[in-house]
PDB file of C-alpha atoms in Angstrom:
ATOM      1  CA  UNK A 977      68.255 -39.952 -65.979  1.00 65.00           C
ATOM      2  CA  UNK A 978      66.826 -36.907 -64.635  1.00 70.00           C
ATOM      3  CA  UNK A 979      63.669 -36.353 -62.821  1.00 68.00           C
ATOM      4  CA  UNK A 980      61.864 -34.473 -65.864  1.00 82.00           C
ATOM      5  CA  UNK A 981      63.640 -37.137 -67.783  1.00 85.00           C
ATOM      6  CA  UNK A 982      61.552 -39.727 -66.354  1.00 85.00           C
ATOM      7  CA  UNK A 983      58.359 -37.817 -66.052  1.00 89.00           C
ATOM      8  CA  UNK A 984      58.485 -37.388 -69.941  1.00 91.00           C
ATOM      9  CA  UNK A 985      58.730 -41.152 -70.575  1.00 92.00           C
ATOM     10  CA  UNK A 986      56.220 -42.216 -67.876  1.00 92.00           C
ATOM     11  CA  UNK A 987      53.638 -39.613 -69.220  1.00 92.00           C
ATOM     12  CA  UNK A 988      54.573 -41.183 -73.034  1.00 93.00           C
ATOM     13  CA  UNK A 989      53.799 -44.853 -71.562  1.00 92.00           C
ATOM     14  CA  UNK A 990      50.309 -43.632 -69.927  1.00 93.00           C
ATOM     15  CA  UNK A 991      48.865 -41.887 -72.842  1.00 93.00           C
ATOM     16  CA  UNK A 992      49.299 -45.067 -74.610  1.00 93.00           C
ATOM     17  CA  UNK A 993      48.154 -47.224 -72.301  1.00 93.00           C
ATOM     18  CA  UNK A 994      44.945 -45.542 -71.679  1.00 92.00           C
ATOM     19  CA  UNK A 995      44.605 -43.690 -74.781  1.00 91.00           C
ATOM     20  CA  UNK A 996      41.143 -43.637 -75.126  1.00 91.00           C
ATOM     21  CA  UNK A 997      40.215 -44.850 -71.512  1.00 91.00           C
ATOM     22  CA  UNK A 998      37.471 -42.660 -70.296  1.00 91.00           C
ATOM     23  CA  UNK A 999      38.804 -43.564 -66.810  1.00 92.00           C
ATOM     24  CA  UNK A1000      42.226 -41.412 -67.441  1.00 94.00           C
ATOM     25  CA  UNK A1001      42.266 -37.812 -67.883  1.00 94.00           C
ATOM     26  CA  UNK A1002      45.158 -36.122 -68.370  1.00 93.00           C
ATOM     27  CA  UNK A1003      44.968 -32.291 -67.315  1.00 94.00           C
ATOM     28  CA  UNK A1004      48.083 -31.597 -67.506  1.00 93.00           C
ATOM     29  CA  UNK A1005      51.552 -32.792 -68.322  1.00 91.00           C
ATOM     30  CA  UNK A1006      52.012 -33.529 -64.336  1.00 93.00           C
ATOM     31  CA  UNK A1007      48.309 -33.734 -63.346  1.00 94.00           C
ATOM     32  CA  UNK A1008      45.663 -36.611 -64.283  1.00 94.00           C
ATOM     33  CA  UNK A1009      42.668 -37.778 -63.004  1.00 94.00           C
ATOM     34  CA  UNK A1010      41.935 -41.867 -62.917  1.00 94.00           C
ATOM     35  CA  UNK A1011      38.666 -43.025 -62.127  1.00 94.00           C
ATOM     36  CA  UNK A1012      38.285 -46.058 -60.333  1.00 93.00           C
ATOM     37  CA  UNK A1013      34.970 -47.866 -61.222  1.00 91.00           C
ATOM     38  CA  UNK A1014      32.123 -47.407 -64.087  1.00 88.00           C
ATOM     39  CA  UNK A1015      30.264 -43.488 -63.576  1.00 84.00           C
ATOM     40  CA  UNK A1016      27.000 -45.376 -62.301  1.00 83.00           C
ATOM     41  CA  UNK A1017      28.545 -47.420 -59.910  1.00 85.00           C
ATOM     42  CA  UNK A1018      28.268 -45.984 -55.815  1.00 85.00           C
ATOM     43  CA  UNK A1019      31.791 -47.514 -54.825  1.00 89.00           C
ATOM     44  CA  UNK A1020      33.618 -45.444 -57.596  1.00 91.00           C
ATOM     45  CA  UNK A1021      35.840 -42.579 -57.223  1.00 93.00           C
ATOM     46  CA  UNK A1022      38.022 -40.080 -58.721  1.00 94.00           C
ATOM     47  CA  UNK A1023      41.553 -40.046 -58.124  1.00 94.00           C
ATOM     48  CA  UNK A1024      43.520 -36.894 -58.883  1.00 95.00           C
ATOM     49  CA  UNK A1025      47.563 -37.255 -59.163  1.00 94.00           C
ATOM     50  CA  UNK A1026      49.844 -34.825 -59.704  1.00 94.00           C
ATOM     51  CA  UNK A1027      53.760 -35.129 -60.046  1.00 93.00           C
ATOM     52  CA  UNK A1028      55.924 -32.461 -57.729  1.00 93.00           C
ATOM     53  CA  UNK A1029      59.368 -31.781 -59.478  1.00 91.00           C
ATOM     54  CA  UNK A1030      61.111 -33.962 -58.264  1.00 91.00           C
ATOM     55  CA  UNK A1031      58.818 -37.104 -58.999  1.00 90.00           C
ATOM     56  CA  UNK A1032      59.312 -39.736 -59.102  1.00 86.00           C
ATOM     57  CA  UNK A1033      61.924 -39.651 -56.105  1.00 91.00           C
ATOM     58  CA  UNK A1034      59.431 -38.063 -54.267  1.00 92.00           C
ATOM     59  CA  UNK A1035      55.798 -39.255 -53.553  1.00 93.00           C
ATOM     60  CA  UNK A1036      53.209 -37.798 -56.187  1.00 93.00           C
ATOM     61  CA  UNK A1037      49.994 -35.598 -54.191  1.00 94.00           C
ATOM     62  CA  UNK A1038      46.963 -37.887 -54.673  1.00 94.00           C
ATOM     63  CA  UNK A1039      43.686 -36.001 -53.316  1.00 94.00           C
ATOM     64  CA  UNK A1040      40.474 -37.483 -53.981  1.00 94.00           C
ATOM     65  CA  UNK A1041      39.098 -33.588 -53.331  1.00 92.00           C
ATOM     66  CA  UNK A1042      37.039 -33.996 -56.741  1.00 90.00           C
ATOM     67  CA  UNK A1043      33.583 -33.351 -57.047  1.00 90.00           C
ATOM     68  CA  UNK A1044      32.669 -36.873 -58.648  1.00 90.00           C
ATOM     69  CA  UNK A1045      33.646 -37.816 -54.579  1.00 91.00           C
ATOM     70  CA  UNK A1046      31.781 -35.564 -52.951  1.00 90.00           C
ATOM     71  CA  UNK A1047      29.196 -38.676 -51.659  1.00 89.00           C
ATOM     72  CA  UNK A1048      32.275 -40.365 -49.998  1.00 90.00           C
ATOM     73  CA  UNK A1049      32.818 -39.680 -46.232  1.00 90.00           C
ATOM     74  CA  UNK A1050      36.047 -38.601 -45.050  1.00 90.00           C
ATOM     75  CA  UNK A1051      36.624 -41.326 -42.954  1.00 91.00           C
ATOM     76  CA  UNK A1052      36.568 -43.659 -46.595  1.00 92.00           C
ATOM     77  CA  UNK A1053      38.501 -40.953 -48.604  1.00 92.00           C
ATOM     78  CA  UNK A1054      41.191 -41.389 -45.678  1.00 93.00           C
ATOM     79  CA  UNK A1055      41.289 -44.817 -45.674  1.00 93.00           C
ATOM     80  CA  UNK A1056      41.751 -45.081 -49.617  1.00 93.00           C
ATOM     81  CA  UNK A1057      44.477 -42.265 -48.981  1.00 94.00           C
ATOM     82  CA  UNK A1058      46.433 -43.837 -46.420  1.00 94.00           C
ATOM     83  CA  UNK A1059      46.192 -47.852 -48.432  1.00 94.00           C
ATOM     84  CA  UNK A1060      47.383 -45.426 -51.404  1.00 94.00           C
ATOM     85  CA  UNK A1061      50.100 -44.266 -49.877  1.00 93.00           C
ATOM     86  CA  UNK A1062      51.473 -47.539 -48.715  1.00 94.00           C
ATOM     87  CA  UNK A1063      51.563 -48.509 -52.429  1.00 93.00           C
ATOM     88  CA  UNK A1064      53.532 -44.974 -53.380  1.00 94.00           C
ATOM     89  CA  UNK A1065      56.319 -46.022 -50.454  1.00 93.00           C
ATOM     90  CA  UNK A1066      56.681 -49.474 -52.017  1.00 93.00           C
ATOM     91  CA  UNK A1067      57.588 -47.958 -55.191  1.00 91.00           C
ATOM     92  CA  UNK A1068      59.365 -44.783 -54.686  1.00 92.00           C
ATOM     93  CA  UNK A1069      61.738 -44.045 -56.809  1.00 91.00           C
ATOM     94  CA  UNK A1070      60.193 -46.026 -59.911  1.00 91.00           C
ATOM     95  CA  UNK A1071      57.415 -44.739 -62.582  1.00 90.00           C
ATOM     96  CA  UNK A1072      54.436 -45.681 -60.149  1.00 93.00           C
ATOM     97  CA  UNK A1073      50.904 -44.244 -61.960  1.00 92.00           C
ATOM     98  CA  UNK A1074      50.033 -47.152 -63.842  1.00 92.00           C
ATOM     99  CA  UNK A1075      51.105 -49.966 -60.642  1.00 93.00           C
ATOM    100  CA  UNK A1076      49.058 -47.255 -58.598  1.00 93.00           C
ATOM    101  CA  UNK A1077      45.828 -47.187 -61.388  1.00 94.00           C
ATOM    102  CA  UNK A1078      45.702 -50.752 -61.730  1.00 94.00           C
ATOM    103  CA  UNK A1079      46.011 -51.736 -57.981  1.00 94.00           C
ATOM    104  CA  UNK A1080      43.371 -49.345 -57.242  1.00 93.00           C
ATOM    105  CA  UNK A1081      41.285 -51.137 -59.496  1.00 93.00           C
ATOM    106  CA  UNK A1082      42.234 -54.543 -58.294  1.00 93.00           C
ATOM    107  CA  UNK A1083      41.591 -53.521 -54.577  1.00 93.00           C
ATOM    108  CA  UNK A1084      38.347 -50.871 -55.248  1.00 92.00           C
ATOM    109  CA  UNK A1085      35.943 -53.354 -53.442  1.00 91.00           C
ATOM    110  CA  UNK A1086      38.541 -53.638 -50.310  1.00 91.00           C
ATOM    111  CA  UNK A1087      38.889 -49.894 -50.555  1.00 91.00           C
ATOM    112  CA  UNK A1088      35.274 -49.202 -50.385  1.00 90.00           C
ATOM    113  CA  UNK A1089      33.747 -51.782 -47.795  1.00 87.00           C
ATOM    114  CA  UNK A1090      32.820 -49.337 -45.243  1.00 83.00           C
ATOM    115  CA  UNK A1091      31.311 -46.522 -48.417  1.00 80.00           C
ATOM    116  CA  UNK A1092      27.979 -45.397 -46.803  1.00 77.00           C
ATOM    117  CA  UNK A1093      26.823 -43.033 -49.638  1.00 72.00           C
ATOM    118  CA  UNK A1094      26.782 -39.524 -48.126  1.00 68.00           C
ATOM    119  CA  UNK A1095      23.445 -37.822 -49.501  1.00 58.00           C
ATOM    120  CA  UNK A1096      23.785 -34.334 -50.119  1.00 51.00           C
ATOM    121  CA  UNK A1097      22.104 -31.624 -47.672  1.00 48.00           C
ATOM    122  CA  UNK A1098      19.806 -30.481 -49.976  1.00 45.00           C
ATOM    123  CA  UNK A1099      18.419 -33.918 -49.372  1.00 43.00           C
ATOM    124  CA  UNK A1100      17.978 -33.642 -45.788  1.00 44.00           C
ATOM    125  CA  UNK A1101      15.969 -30.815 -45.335  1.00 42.00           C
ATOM    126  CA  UNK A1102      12.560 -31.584 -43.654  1.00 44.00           C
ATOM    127  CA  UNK A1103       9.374 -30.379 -44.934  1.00 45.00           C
ATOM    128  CA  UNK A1104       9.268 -28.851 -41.614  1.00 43.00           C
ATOM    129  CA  UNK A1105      12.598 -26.770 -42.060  1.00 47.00           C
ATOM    130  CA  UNK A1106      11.056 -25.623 -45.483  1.00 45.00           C
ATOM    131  CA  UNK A1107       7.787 -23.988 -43.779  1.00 46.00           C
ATOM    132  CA  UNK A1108      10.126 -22.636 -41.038  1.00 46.00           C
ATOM    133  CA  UNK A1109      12.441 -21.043 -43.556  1.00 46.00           C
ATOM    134  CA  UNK A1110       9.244 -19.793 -46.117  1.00 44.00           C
ATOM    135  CA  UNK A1111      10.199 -16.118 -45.818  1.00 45.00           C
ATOM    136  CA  UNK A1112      13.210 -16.846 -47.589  1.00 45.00           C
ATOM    137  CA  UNK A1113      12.693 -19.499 -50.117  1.00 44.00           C
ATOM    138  CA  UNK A1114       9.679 -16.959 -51.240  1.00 44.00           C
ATOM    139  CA  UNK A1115      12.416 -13.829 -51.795  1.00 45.00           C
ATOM    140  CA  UNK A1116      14.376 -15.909 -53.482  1.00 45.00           C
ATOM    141  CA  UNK A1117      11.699 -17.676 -55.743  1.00 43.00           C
ATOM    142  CA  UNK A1118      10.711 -13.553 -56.206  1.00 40.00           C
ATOM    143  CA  UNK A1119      14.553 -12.691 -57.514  1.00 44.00           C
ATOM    144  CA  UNK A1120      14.166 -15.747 -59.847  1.00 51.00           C
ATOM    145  CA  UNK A1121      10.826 -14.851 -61.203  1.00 53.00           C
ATOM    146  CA  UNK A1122      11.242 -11.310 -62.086  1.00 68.00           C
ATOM    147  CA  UNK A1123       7.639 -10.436 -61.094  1.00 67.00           C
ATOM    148  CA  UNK A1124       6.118  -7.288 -62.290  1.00 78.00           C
ATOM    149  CA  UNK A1125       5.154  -3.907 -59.681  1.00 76.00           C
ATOM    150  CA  UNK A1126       1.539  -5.165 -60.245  1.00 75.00           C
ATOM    151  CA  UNK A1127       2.546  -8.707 -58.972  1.00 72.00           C
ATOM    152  CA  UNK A1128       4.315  -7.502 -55.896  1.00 68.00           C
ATOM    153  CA  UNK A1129       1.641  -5.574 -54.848  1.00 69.00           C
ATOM    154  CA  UNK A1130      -0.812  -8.374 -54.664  1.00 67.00           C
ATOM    155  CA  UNK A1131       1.677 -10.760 -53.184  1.00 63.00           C
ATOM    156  CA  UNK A1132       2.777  -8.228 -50.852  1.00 63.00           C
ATOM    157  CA  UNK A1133      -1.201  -7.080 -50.025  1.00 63.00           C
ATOM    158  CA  UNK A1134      -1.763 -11.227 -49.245  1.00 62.00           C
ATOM    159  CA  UNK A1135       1.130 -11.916 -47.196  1.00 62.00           C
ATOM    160  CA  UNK A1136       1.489 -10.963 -43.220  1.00 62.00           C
ATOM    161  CA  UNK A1137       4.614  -9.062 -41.605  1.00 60.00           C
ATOM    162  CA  UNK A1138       6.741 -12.345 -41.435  1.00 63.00           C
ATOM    163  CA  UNK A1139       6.125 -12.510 -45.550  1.00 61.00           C
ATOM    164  CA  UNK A1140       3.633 -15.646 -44.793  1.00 66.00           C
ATOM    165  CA  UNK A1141       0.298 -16.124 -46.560  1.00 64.00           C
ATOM    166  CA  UNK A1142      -2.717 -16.401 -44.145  1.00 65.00           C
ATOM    167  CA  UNK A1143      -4.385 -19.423 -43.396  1.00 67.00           C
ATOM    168  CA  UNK A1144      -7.265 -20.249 -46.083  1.00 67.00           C
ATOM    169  CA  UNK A1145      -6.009 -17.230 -48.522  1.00 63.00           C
ATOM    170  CA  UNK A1146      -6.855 -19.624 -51.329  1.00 67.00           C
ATOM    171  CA  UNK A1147      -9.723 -20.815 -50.342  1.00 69.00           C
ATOM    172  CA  UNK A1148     -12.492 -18.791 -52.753  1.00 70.00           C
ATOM    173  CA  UNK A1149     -10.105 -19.964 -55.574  1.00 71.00           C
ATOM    174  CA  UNK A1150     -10.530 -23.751 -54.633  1.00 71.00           C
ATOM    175  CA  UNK A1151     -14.765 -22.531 -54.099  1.00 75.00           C
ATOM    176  CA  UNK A1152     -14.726 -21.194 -57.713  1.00 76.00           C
ATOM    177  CA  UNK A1153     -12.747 -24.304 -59.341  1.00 75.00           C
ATOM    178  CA  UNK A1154     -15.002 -26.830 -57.575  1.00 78.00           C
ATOM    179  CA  UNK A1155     -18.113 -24.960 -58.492  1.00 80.00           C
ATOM    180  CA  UNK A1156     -16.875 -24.327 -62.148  1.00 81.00           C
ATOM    181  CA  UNK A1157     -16.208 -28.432 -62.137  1.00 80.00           C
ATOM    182  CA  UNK A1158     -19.013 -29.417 -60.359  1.00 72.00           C
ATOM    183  CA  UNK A1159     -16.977 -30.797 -57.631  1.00 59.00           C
ATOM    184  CA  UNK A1160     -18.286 -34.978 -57.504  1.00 62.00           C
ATOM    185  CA  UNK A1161     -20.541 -36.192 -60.065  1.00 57.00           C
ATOM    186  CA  UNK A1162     -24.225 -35.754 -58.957  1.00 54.00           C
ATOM    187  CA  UNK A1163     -26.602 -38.241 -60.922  1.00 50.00           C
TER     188      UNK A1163
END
């Protein structure tokens, strides 16, 4: 049998073992995805396989470079890489995806032990970092908002050379709003 040979009867046996298996994605005829673990659970992850030409002699390229991943650390993708790739060596030569799906599946909590979550930066930016970087979160809020001439003026007439508001420049509005709601209940 020839390399394609096999491809075409390993890629028959996996679309009907995991026809509809939200886990397995098939993106192309030599590239799937298999994830490993339900969506909502943290020690999940996406694995992405894809044959070379001359698979299944050679070792298929497994990346866990997905998106779905990106809250992994590298040291944990590596780890899961290198256990992977022990299983690939074992059975070169031999139609390998579904022995490598299901023993990722069997071994996901020994793969994962040391998963920290990685939260994204967005996440840690201080509230400090945020006043320090004000002159640019307002030009971009400004792009977003499409504010008219008029607008711009006034911002521009309130704000001071570094694009900041002064200290108490909403003060009179706070005076009007309390006295328009009376401010505490007087008996």
């Amino acid at each position: 049998m020839t390399a394609n040979e096999d491809q075409e009867m390993e890629l028959e046996a996996l679309r009907s073992i995991y026809e509809g298996d939200d886990c397995f994605k098939e993106l192309s005829p030599v590239s799937f995805q298999f994830r490993i673990g339900d969506l909502d659970d943290s020690k999940s992850f996406l694995l992405e396989v894809s044959w070379p030409e001359s698979y299944p002699e050679t070792a298929p390229h497994i990346s866990l470079d997905a998106f779905f991943n990106n809250r992994i650390s590298l040291e944990t993708k590596q780890y899961i890489l290198s256990k992977l790739s022990e299983q690939v060596e074992a059975n070169l030569g031999t139609a390998m995806m579904y022995t490598l799906f299901e023993w990722a599946k069997e071994n996901q909590e020994a793969l994962m032990e040391n998963h920290q979550p990685v939260t994204s930066a967005v996440t840690l930016i201080s509230n400090s970092d945020v006043m320090n970087n004000s002159t640019s979160v307002s030009k971009k809020k400004e792009k977003k908002e499409q504010l008219t001439k008029a607008q711009k003026r006034k911002l521009i007439g309130r704000t001071d050379n570094k694009g900041e508001l002064p200290r108490g420049w909403n003060w009179v509005d706070v005076v009007k709003h309390l006295s328009k709601t009376g401010g505490k209940d007087e008996d």
